[in-house]
Amino acid sequence: MEDYLVQGTFDQFLIRPINPFVQFLGREIQYMRVGDVLVGVTGVTLSYVNLGLQWGLKEWGFFIMAIVSGTTIETALALMIACISFWTDRSSTGFFVMVRLNLMVQQYPVDVFGDWFRVVVTGFVPVAFMNYYPSLMLLGKLDGNSDWWWLSYMSPVVALLLVC
């Protein structure tokens, strides 16, 4: 979005007889991501087998819901950051911050960084709902005595709130 606005080419989306949002999404689809999906499916399969997980229908349903919710959350956050470029002409720094926070949440447990980090990745930039909280439930790591156990089930709610 930033490039279209800075270069003055965003008008091409506005003069066509179709929704600009749909045009923008269709233009940015990267078909080479099929390989990423294959790597992801292979990783999940190997992890499931090697960890000796025994999921029932409830866990598989939650897994699919977590994937859809995580995808929705990431897309919504990216679009919100892209919208910032309408006012600032630049959104790449905001996107970089979101990506870095997401990578930190993927690589380390949220508890490692303390409560302030949990507040940031849960409340301000809710990237922890894309993988960390759902993975606690799927891997059987939920601590029912923790104050935060219920966050593992909130990914669909966060996705819905971000879309609205």
mmCIF file of C-alpha atoms in Angstrom:
data_model
loop_
_atom_site.group_PDB
_atom_site.id
_atom_site.type_symbol
_atom_site.label_atom_id
_atom_site.label_comp_id
_atom_site.label_asym_id
_atom_site.label_seq_id
_atom_site.Cartn_x
_atom_site.Cartn_y
_atom_site.Cartn_z
ATOM 1 C CA MET A 1 0.000 0.000 0.000
ATOM 2 C CA GLU A 2 2.817 2.353 0.950
ATOM 3 C CA ASP A 3 4.457 2.063 -2.479
ATOM 4 C CA TYR A 4 1.209 2.754 -4.331
ATOM 5 C CA LEU A 5 0.531 5.858 -2.248
ATOM 6 C CA VAL A 6 4.059 7.269 -2.402
ATOM 7 C CA GLN A 7 4.383 6.659 -6.156
ATOM 8 C CA GLY A 8 0.910 8.054 -6.819
ATOM 9 C CA THR A 9 -0.353 4.872 -8.481
ATOM 10 C CA PHE A 10 -3.127 4.066 -5.980
ATOM 11 C CA ASP A 11 -5.620 5.825 -8.272
ATOM 12 C CA GLN A 12 -5.566 2.784 -10.567
ATOM 13 C CA PHE A 13 -7.559 0.926 -7.909
ATOM 14 C CA LEU A 14 -10.119 3.719 -7.602
ATOM 15 C CA ILE A 15 -11.056 4.132 -11.274
ATOM 16 C CA ARG A 16 -11.899 0.485 -11.976
ATOM 17 C CA PRO A 17 -15.486 -0.753 -11.497
ATOM 18 C CA ILE A 18 -14.618 -3.181 -8.705
ATOM 19 C CA ASN A 19 -14.007 -2.709 -5.001
ATOM 20 C CA PRO A 20 -10.466 -1.266 -4.451
ATOM 21 C CA PHE A 21 -9.930 -3.558 -1.466
ATOM 22 C CA VAL A 22 -10.642 -6.676 -3.552
ATOM 23 C CA GLN A 23 -8.330 -5.409 -6.311
ATOM 24 C CA PHE A 24 -5.544 -4.721 -3.842
ATOM 25 C CA LEU A 25 -5.811 -8.171 -2.249
ATOM 26 C CA GLY A 26 -5.905 -9.860 -5.656
ATOM 27 C CA ARG A 27 -2.849 -7.981 -6.811
ATOM 28 C CA GLU A 28 -0.798 -8.936 -3.771
ATOM 29 C CA ILE A 29 -1.450 -12.696 -3.849
ATOM 30 C CA GLN A 30 1.802 -14.603 -4.134
ATOM 31 C CA TYR A 31 1.241 -17.977 -5.727
ATOM 32 C CA MET A 32 4.713 -19.164 -4.789
ATOM 33 C CA ARG A 33 3.473 -19.524 -1.194
ATOM 34 C CA VAL A 34 2.180 -22.996 -2.081
ATOM 35 C CA GLY A 35 5.651 -24.247 -1.165
ATOM 36 C CA ASP A 36 5.307 -22.615 2.244
ATOM 37 C CA VAL A 37 2.041 -24.474 2.802
ATOM 38 C CA LEU A 38 3.718 -27.771 1.905
ATOM 39 C CA VAL A 39 6.573 -27.067 4.329
ATOM 40 C CA GLY A 40 4.038 -26.182 7.035
ATOM 41 C CA VAL A 41 1.995 -29.340 6.506
ATOM 42 C CA THR A 42 5.175 -31.421 6.576
ATOM 43 C CA GLY A 43 6.323 -29.707 9.785
ATOM 44 C CA VAL A 44 2.987 -30.250 11.520
ATOM 45 C CA THR A 45 2.905 -33.896 10.416
ATOM 46 C CA LEU A 46 6.440 -34.579 11.651
ATOM 47 C CA SER A 47 5.756 -32.763 14.921
ATOM 48 C CA TYR A 48 2.527 -34.649 15.516
ATOM 49 C CA VAL A 49 4.212 -38.000 14.951
ATOM 50 C CA ASN A 50 7.441 -37.284 16.824
ATOM 51 C CA LEU A 51 5.754 -35.686 19.841
ATOM 52 C CA GLY A 52 3.400 -38.638 20.137
ATOM 53 C CA LEU A 53 0.317 -36.449 20.197
ATOM 54 C CA GLN A 54 -3.067 -38.152 20.315
ATOM 55 C CA TRP A 55 -5.645 -35.555 19.348
ATOM 56 C CA GLY A 56 -9.333 -36.221 19.289
ATOM 57 C CA LEU A 57 -11.968 -34.484 17.213
ATOM 58 C CA LYS A 58 -12.019 -31.531 19.639
ATOM 59 C CA GLU A 59 -8.286 -30.869 19.244
ATOM 60 C CA TRP A 60 -8.366 -31.200 15.444
ATOM 61 C CA GLY A 61 -11.299 -28.801 15.280
ATOM 62 C CA PHE A 62 -9.452 -26.367 17.549
ATOM 63 C CA PHE A 63 -6.330 -26.734 15.374
ATOM 64 C CA ILE A 64 -8.246 -25.793 12.210
ATOM 65 C CA MET A 65 -9.945 -22.930 14.046
ATOM 66 C CA ALA A 66 -6.534 -21.718 15.302
ATOM 67 C CA ILE A 67 -5.131 -21.728 11.760
ATOM 68 C CA VAL A 68 -8.069 -19.730 10.406
ATOM 69 C CA SER A 69 -7.977 -17.343 13.385
ATOM 70 C CA GLY A 70 -4.210 -16.854 13.135
ATOM 71 C CA THR A 71 -4.422 -16.142 9.418
ATOM 72 C CA THR A 72 -7.231 -13.667 10.013
ATOM 73 C CA ILE A 73 -5.313 -11.936 12.808
ATOM 74 C CA GLU A 74 -2.161 -11.588 10.723
ATOM 75 C CA THR A 75 -4.087 -10.298 7.706
ATOM 76 C CA ALA A 76 -6.066 -7.815 9.793
ATOM 77 C CA LEU A 77 -2.939 -6.487 11.505
ATOM 78 C CA ALA A 78 -1.126 -6.141 8.169
ATOM 79 C CA LEU A 79 -4.077 -4.266 6.657
ATOM 80 C CA MET A 80 -4.338 -1.966 9.666
ATOM 81 C CA ILE A 81 -0.656 -1.139 9.395
ATOM 82 C CA ALA A 82 -1.008 -0.611 5.646
ATOM 83 C CA CYS A 83 -3.822 1.857 6.312
ATOM 84 C CA ILE A 84 -1.428 3.942 8.390
ATOM 85 C CA SER A 85 0.353 4.834 5.152
ATOM 86 C CA PHE A 86 -2.687 6.909 4.109
ATOM 87 C CA TRP A 87 -1.743 9.410 6.815
ATOM 88 C CA THR A 88 2.016 8.981 7.148
ATOM 89 C CA ASP A 89 3.089 7.857 3.649
ATOM 90 C CA ARG A 90 5.154 5.196 5.404
ATOM 91 C CA SER A 91 4.054 1.995 7.088
ATOM 92 C CA SER A 92 7.070 -0.277 6.679
ATOM 93 C CA THR A 93 8.392 0.466 10.186
ATOM 94 C CA GLY A 94 5.091 -0.524 11.786
ATOM 95 C CA PHE A 95 5.022 -3.703 9.729
ATOM 96 C CA PHE A 96 8.620 -4.465 10.733
ATOM 97 C CA VAL A 97 7.725 -4.087 14.426
ATOM 98 C CA MET A 98 4.762 -6.454 14.024
ATOM 99 C CA VAL A 99 6.916 -9.044 12.227
ATOM 100 C CA ARG A 100 9.651 -8.849 14.880
ATOM 101 C CA LEU A 101 7.159 -9.247 17.723
ATOM 102 C CA ASN A 102 5.587 -12.176 15.905
ATOM 103 C CA LEU A 103 8.979 -13.852 15.446
ATOM 104 C CA MET A 104 9.834 -13.391 19.127
ATOM 105 C CA VAL A 105 6.516 -14.966 20.139
ATOM 106 C CA GLN A 106 7.186 -17.889 17.784
ATOM 107 C CA GLN A 107 10.716 -18.502 19.058
ATOM 108 C CA TYR A 108 10.278 -18.067 22.812
ATOM 109 C CA PRO A 109 7.510 -18.565 25.361
ATOM 110 C CA VAL A 110 5.770 -15.309 26.245
ATOM 111 C CA ASP A 111 6.491 -15.953 29.945
ATOM 112 C CA VAL A 112 10.240 -15.562 29.343
ATOM 113 C CA PHE A 113 9.934 -11.814 28.768
ATOM 114 C CA GLY A 114 7.712 -10.940 31.721
ATOM 115 C CA ASP A 115 4.304 -9.401 32.157
ATOM 116 C CA TRP A 116 4.981 -6.206 30.192
ATOM 117 C CA PHE A 117 5.761 -8.227 27.053
ATOM 118 C CA ARG A 118 2.642 -10.361 27.577
ATOM 119 C CA VAL A 119 0.561 -7.166 27.727
ATOM 120 C CA VAL A 120 2.111 -5.865 24.475
ATOM 121 C CA VAL A 121 1.725 -9.084 22.426
ATOM 122 C CA THR A 122 -1.689 -9.835 23.898
ATOM 123 C CA GLY A 123 -3.334 -6.420 24.080
ATOM 124 C CA PHE A 124 -1.611 -3.940 21.790
ATOM 125 C CA VAL A 125 -0.247 -6.077 18.950
ATOM 126 C CA PRO A 126 -2.089 -9.377 19.547
ATOM 127 C CA VAL A 127 0.361 -11.666 17.750
ATOM 128 C CA ALA A 128 0.412 -14.120 20.668
ATOM 129 C CA PHE A 129 -3.066 -15.262 19.621
ATOM 130 C CA MET A 130 -1.704 -16.450 16.277
ATOM 131 C CA ASN A 131 0.374 -19.282 17.714
ATOM 132 C CA TYR A 132 1.473 -19.071 21.351
ATOM 133 C CA TYR A 133 -1.838 -19.287 23.180
ATOM 134 C CA PRO A 134 -3.417 -21.913 20.879
ATOM 135 C CA SER A 135 -0.264 -24.043 21.052
ATOM 136 C CA LEU A 136 -0.522 -24.211 24.850
ATOM 137 C CA MET A 137 -3.851 -25.988 24.508
ATOM 138 C CA LEU A 138 -2.818 -28.201 21.600
ATOM 139 C CA LEU A 139 0.377 -29.371 23.314
ATOM 140 C CA GLY A 140 -1.340 -29.979 26.652
ATOM 141 C CA LYS A 141 0.639 -27.233 28.411
ATOM 142 C CA LEU A 142 -2.308 -25.319 29.853
ATOM 143 C CA ASP A 143 -1.960 -24.606 33.545
ATOM 144 C CA GLY A 144 -5.462 -24.388 34.970
ATOM 145 C CA ASN A 145 -4.096 -22.560 38.030
ATOM 146 C CA SER A 146 -2.630 -19.766 35.904
ATOM 147 C CA ASP A 147 -4.405 -16.434 35.610
ATOM 148 C CA TRP A 148 -3.944 -16.558 31.835
ATOM 149 C CA TRP A 149 -5.238 -20.065 30.920
ATOM 150 C CA TRP A 150 -8.407 -18.749 29.253
ATOM 151 C CA LEU A 151 -6.405 -16.779 26.649
ATOM 152 C CA SER A 152 -5.692 -20.040 24.801
ATOM 153 C CA TYR A 153 -9.311 -20.124 23.652
ATOM 154 C CA MET A 154 -9.610 -16.468 22.634
ATOM 155 C CA SER A 155 -8.001 -16.509 19.164
ATOM 156 C CA PRO A 156 -11.331 -16.593 17.284
ATOM 157 C CA VAL A 157 -12.666 -13.728 19.412
ATOM 158 C CA VAL A 158 -9.557 -11.619 18.747
ATOM 159 C CA ALA A 159 -9.763 -12.397 15.017
ATOM 160 C CA LEU A 160 -13.412 -11.366 14.963
ATOM 161 C CA LEU A 161 -12.691 -8.143 16.864
ATOM 162 C CA LEU A 162 -9.864 -7.225 14.496
ATOM 163 C CA VAL A 163 -12.017 -7.845 11.422
ATOM 164 C CA CYS A 164 -14.876 -5.748 12.785
#
